[in-house]
Amino acid sequence: MCIFCKIVNGELPVNPVRENDDFLAFHDINPKAPAHILVIPKVHVDSFNDVSPEMMAGMTGFIQEVAEAVGIKESGYRVITNVGHNGGQEVKHLHWHVLGGAKLSWGHFADADPKDFF
Ligand code: AMP
């Protein structure tokens, strides 16, 4: 069982933010911003590659509620999902990083220089 399924099952403790029947939000254990929340579906989905449009519809509203609940809705935030090897996905259970609480930097994401590809 993956670690996020263990969190859903209550086998691993987290600092929760919000949950409903389908989704759970909790604080990232290694925060990259003053607010760094992870949003996951309670059923196992490997990554964004496998999410249904119906599940996405529910997650969209849930992420908006999470942003409001942690007080970053008006100041702004970033929503990221890493997919697969090149995306840097470490946990193979779909999750959205919701980052905010300060002005976020926007730098190079790739080890390679994008200019080398043009
Ligand atoms: P990713 O690299 O997109 O797969 O992100 C995985 C995220 O899960 C990382 O930001 C980790 O810090 C976070 N993480 C891993 N284990 C836990 C945990 N037990 N509780 C909270 N966050 C976790």
PDB file of C-alpha atoms and ligand atoms in Angstrom:
ATOM      1  CA  MET A   1       0.000   0.000   0.000  1.00  0.00           C
ATOM      2  CA  CYS A   2       1.377   3.459  -0.881  1.00  0.00           C
ATOM      3  CA  ILE A   3       2.101   6.009   1.852  1.00  0.00           C
ATOM      4  CA  PHE A   4      -0.790   8.272   0.886  1.00  0.00           C
ATOM      5  CA  CYS A   5      -3.210   5.314   1.025  1.00  0.00           C
ATOM      6  CA  LYS A   6      -1.836   4.661   4.531  1.00  0.00           C
ATOM      7  CA  ILE A   7      -2.594   8.295   5.407  1.00  0.00           C
ATOM      8  CA  VAL A   8      -6.155   7.898   4.094  1.00  0.00           C
ATOM      9  CA  ASN A   9      -6.527   4.713   6.197  1.00  0.00           C
ATOM     10  CA  GLY A  10      -5.255   6.481   9.313  1.00  0.00           C
ATOM     11  CA  GLU A  11      -2.129   4.300   9.538  1.00  0.00           C
ATOM     12  CA  LEU A  12       0.166   7.337   9.164  1.00  0.00           C
ATOM     13  CA  PRO A  13      -0.543  10.551  11.085  1.00  0.00           C
ATOM     14  CA  VAL A  14      -0.763  13.905   9.296  1.00  0.00           C
ATOM     15  CA  ASN A  15      -1.607  17.481  10.160  1.00  0.00           C
ATOM     16  CA  PRO A  16      -5.023  17.690   8.480  1.00  0.00           C
ATOM     17  CA  VAL A  17      -6.530  20.763   6.842  1.00  0.00           C
ATOM     18  CA  ARG A  18      -9.831  19.555   5.431  1.00  0.00           C
ATOM     19  CA  GLU A  19     -11.564  16.454   4.148  1.00  0.00           C
ATOM     20  CA  ASN A  20     -14.772  15.300   2.569  1.00  0.00           C
ATOM     21  CA  ASP A  21     -16.003  11.906   1.351  1.00  0.00           C
ATOM     22  CA  ASP A  22     -13.651  11.916  -1.632  1.00  0.00           C
ATOM     23  CA  PHE A  23     -10.600  14.069  -0.832  1.00  0.00           C
ATOM     24  CA  LEU A  24      -8.161  14.844   1.955  1.00  0.00           C
ATOM     25  CA  ALA A  25      -5.900  17.862   2.473  1.00  0.00           C
ATOM     26  CA  PHE A  26      -2.975  17.933   4.894  1.00  0.00           C
ATOM     27  CA  HIS A  27       0.226  19.882   5.503  1.00  0.00           C
ATOM     28  CA  ASP A  28       3.298  18.727   3.566  1.00  0.00           C
ATOM     29  CA  ILE A  29       5.886  17.236   5.924  1.00  0.00           C
ATOM     30  CA  ASN A  30       8.675  19.158   4.122  1.00  0.00           C
ATOM     31  CA  PRO A  31       7.103  22.527   3.280  1.00  0.00           C
ATOM     32  CA  LYS A  32       8.488  24.566   0.380  1.00  0.00           C
ATOM     33  CA  ALA A  33       6.445  27.677   1.249  1.00  0.00           C
ATOM     34  CA  PRO A  34       4.785  29.138   4.388  1.00  0.00           C
ATOM     35  CA  ALA A  35       1.624  27.338   3.279  1.00  0.00           C
ATOM     36  CA  HIS A  36       2.231  23.981   1.588  1.00  0.00           C
ATOM     37  CA  ILE A  37      -0.794  21.741   1.537  1.00  0.00           C
ATOM     38  CA  LEU A  38      -1.190  18.412  -0.250  1.00  0.00           C
ATOM     39  CA  VAL A  39      -4.588  17.504  -1.685  1.00  0.00           C
ATOM     40  CA  ILE A  40      -5.216  13.848  -2.511  1.00  0.00           C
ATOM     41  CA  PRO A  41      -8.116  11.687  -3.618  1.00  0.00           C
ATOM     42  CA  LYS A  42      -9.035   9.035  -1.044  1.00  0.00           C
ATOM     43  CA  VAL A  43      -9.086   6.330  -3.702  1.00  0.00           C
ATOM     44  CA  HIS A  44      -5.735   5.428  -5.191  1.00  0.00           C
ATOM     45  CA  VAL A  45      -4.970   7.106  -8.514  1.00  0.00           C
ATOM     46  CA  ASP A  46      -1.368   6.840  -9.688  1.00  0.00           C
ATOM     47  CA  SER A  47      -1.020  10.311 -11.181  1.00  0.00           C
ATOM     48  CA  PHE A  48      -2.671  13.039 -13.211  1.00  0.00           C
ATOM     49  CA  ASN A  49      -2.355  10.700 -16.213  1.00  0.00           C
ATOM     50  CA  ASP A  50      -5.071   8.515 -14.721  1.00  0.00           C
ATOM     51  CA  VAL A  51      -7.504  10.992 -13.189  1.00  0.00           C
ATOM     52  CA  SER A  52     -11.012  11.167 -14.633  1.00  0.00           C
ATOM     53  CA  PRO A  53     -12.620  14.470 -15.599  1.00  0.00           C
ATOM     54  CA  GLU A  54     -15.334  13.701 -13.037  1.00  0.00           C
ATOM     55  CA  MET A  55     -12.799  13.370 -10.217  1.00  0.00           C
ATOM     56  CA  MET A  56     -11.041  16.542 -11.401  1.00  0.00           C
ATOM     57  CA  ALA A  57     -14.309  18.443 -11.141  1.00  0.00           C
ATOM     58  CA  GLY A  58     -14.595  17.490  -7.471  1.00  0.00           C
ATOM     59  CA  MET A  59     -10.949  18.219  -6.739  1.00  0.00           C
ATOM     60  CA  THR A  60     -11.193  21.676  -8.274  1.00  0.00           C
ATOM     61  CA  GLY A  61     -13.847  22.812  -5.812  1.00  0.00           C
ATOM     62  CA  PHE A  62     -12.050  21.089  -2.938  1.00  0.00           C
ATOM     63  CA  ILE A  63      -8.750  22.832  -3.739  1.00  0.00           C
ATOM     64  CA  GLN A  64     -10.573  26.171  -3.808  1.00  0.00           C
ATOM     65  CA  GLU A  65     -12.022  25.401  -0.358  1.00  0.00           C
ATOM     66  CA  VAL A  66      -8.560  24.482   0.940  1.00  0.00           C
ATOM     67  CA  ALA A  67      -7.085  27.768  -0.322  1.00  0.00           C
ATOM     68  CA  GLU A  68      -9.826  29.652   1.504  1.00  0.00           C
ATOM     69  CA  ALA A  69      -9.448  27.545   4.668  1.00  0.00           C
ATOM     70  CA  VAL A  70      -5.718  28.318   4.994  1.00  0.00           C
ATOM     71  CA  GLY A  71      -6.196  32.006   4.149  1.00  0.00           C
ATOM     72  CA  ILE A  72      -4.353  32.217   0.835  1.00  0.00           C
ATOM     73  CA  LYS A  73      -7.267  32.510  -1.569  1.00  0.00           C
ATOM     74  CA  GLU A  74      -7.022  36.291  -1.971  1.00  0.00           C
ATOM     75  CA  SER A  75      -3.244  36.711  -1.620  1.00  0.00           C
ATOM     76  CA  GLY A  76      -2.587  34.068  -4.259  1.00  0.00           C
ATOM     77  CA  TYR A  77      -1.137  30.622  -4.494  1.00  0.00           C
ATOM     78  CA  ARG A  78       0.177  27.977  -6.881  1.00  0.00           C
ATOM     79  CA  VAL A  79      -1.298  24.565  -7.646  1.00  0.00           C
ATOM     80  CA  ILE A  80       1.114  21.928  -8.963  1.00  0.00           C
ATOM     81  CA  THR A  81       0.932  18.232  -9.662  1.00  0.00           C
ATOM     82  CA  ASN A  82       4.138  16.422 -10.544  1.00  0.00           C
ATOM     83  CA  VAL A  83       3.707  13.600 -13.066  1.00  0.00           C
ATOM     84  CA  GLY A  84       6.158  10.749 -13.550  1.00  0.00           C
ATOM     85  CA  HIS A  85       9.938  10.748 -13.693  1.00  0.00           C
ATOM     86  CA  ASN A  86      10.584  14.017 -15.501  1.00  0.00           C
ATOM     87  CA  GLY A  87       7.846  15.712 -13.480  1.00  0.00           C
ATOM     88  CA  GLY A  88       9.650  14.788 -10.257  1.00  0.00           C
ATOM     89  CA  GLN A  89       6.811  12.713  -8.820  1.00  0.00           C
ATOM     90  CA  GLU A  90       8.101  10.860  -5.757  1.00  0.00           C
ATOM     91  CA  VAL A  91       4.819   9.570  -4.322  1.00  0.00           C
ATOM     92  CA  LYS A  92       2.874   7.564  -6.885  1.00  0.00           C
ATOM     93  CA  HIS A  93      -0.552   8.624  -5.627  1.00  0.00           C
ATOM     94  CA  LEU A  94      -2.070  11.671  -7.314  1.00  0.00           C
ATOM     95  CA  HIS A  95      -1.575  14.794  -5.224  1.00  0.00           C
ATOM     96  CA  TRP A  96      -1.789  18.520  -5.712  1.00  0.00           C
ATOM     97  CA  HIS A  97       0.679  20.832  -4.045  1.00  0.00           C
ATOM     98  CA  VAL A  98      -1.083  24.034  -2.949  1.00  0.00           C
ATOM     99  CA  LEU A  99       1.618  26.582  -2.172  1.00  0.00           C
ATOM    100  CA  GLY A 100       1.305  30.135  -0.877  1.00  0.00           C
ATOM    101  CA  GLY A 101       1.625  32.404   2.124  1.00  0.00           C
ATOM    102  CA  ALA A 102       4.426  34.454   0.503  1.00  0.00           C
ATOM    103  CA  LYS A 103       5.429  35.631  -2.972  1.00  0.00           C
ATOM    104  CA  LEU A 104       6.574  32.498  -4.761  1.00  0.00           C
ATOM    105  CA  SER A 105       9.674  32.470  -6.944  1.00  0.00           C
ATOM    106  CA  TRP A 106       9.467  31.412 -10.587  1.00  0.00           C
ATOM    107  CA  GLY A 107      12.758  30.105 -11.879  1.00  0.00           C
ATOM    108  CA  HIS A 108      14.169  27.440 -14.123  1.00  0.00           C
ATOM    109  CA  PHE A 109      12.388  24.143 -13.592  1.00  0.00           C
ATOM    110  CA  ALA A 110      14.660  22.015 -15.800  1.00  0.00           C
ATOM    111  CA  ASP A 111      18.251  20.903 -15.349  1.00  0.00           C
ATOM    112  CA  ALA A 112      18.635  21.579 -19.072  1.00  0.00           C
ATOM    113  CA  ASP A 113      18.615  25.142 -20.411  1.00  0.00           C
ATOM    114  CA  PRO A 114      15.385  25.614 -22.418  1.00  0.00           C
ATOM    115  CA  LYS A 115      17.299  27.753 -24.952  1.00  0.00           C
ATOM    116  CA  ASP A 116      19.265  24.661 -25.995  1.00  0.00           C
ATOM    117  CA  PHE A 117      16.077  23.208 -27.450  1.00  0.00           C
ATOM    118  CA  PHE A 118      15.315  26.032 -29.878  1.00  0.00           C
TER     119      PHE A 118
HETATM  120  P1  AMP B   1       6.081  14.703  -5.142  1.00  0.00           P
HETATM  121  O1  AMP B   1       7.551  14.907  -5.262  1.00  0.00           O
HETATM  122  O2  AMP B   1       5.278  15.611  -6.043  1.00  0.00           O
HETATM  123  O3  AMP B   1       5.682  13.245  -5.283  1.00  0.00           O
HETATM  124  O4  AMP B   1       5.679  15.183  -3.691  1.00  0.00           O
HETATM  125  C1  AMP B   1       5.553  14.341  -2.600  1.00  0.00           C
HETATM  126  C2  AMP B   1       5.379  15.221  -1.376  1.00  0.00           C
HETATM  127  O5  AMP B   1       4.892  14.426  -0.328  1.00  0.00           O
HETATM  128  C3  AMP B   1       6.669  15.877  -0.910  1.00  0.00           C
HETATM  129  O6  AMP B   1       6.503  17.297  -0.921  1.00  0.00           O
HETATM  130  C4  AMP B   1       6.849  15.315   0.503  1.00  0.00           C
HETATM  131  O7  AMP B   1       7.388  16.255   1.380  1.00  0.00           O
HETATM  132  C5  AMP B   1       5.430  14.930   0.872  1.00  0.00           C
HETATM  133  N1  AMP B   1       5.299  13.877   1.867  1.00  0.00           N
HETATM  134  C6  AMP B   1       5.857  12.638   1.819  1.00  0.00           C
HETATM  135  N2  AMP B   1       5.474  11.927   2.900  1.00  0.00           N
HETATM  136  C7  AMP B   1       4.650  12.718   3.637  1.00  0.00           C
HETATM  137  C8  AMP B   1       3.929  12.559   4.865  1.00  0.00           C
HETATM  138  N3  AMP B   1       3.983  11.409   5.567  1.00  0.00           N
HETATM  139  N4  AMP B   1       3.187  13.583   5.332  1.00  0.00           N
HETATM  140  C9  AMP B   1       3.137  14.740   4.630  1.00  0.00           C
HETATM  141  N5  AMP B   1       3.780  14.962   3.460  1.00  0.00           N
HETATM  142  C10 AMP B   1       4.537  13.959   2.964  1.00  0.00           C
END
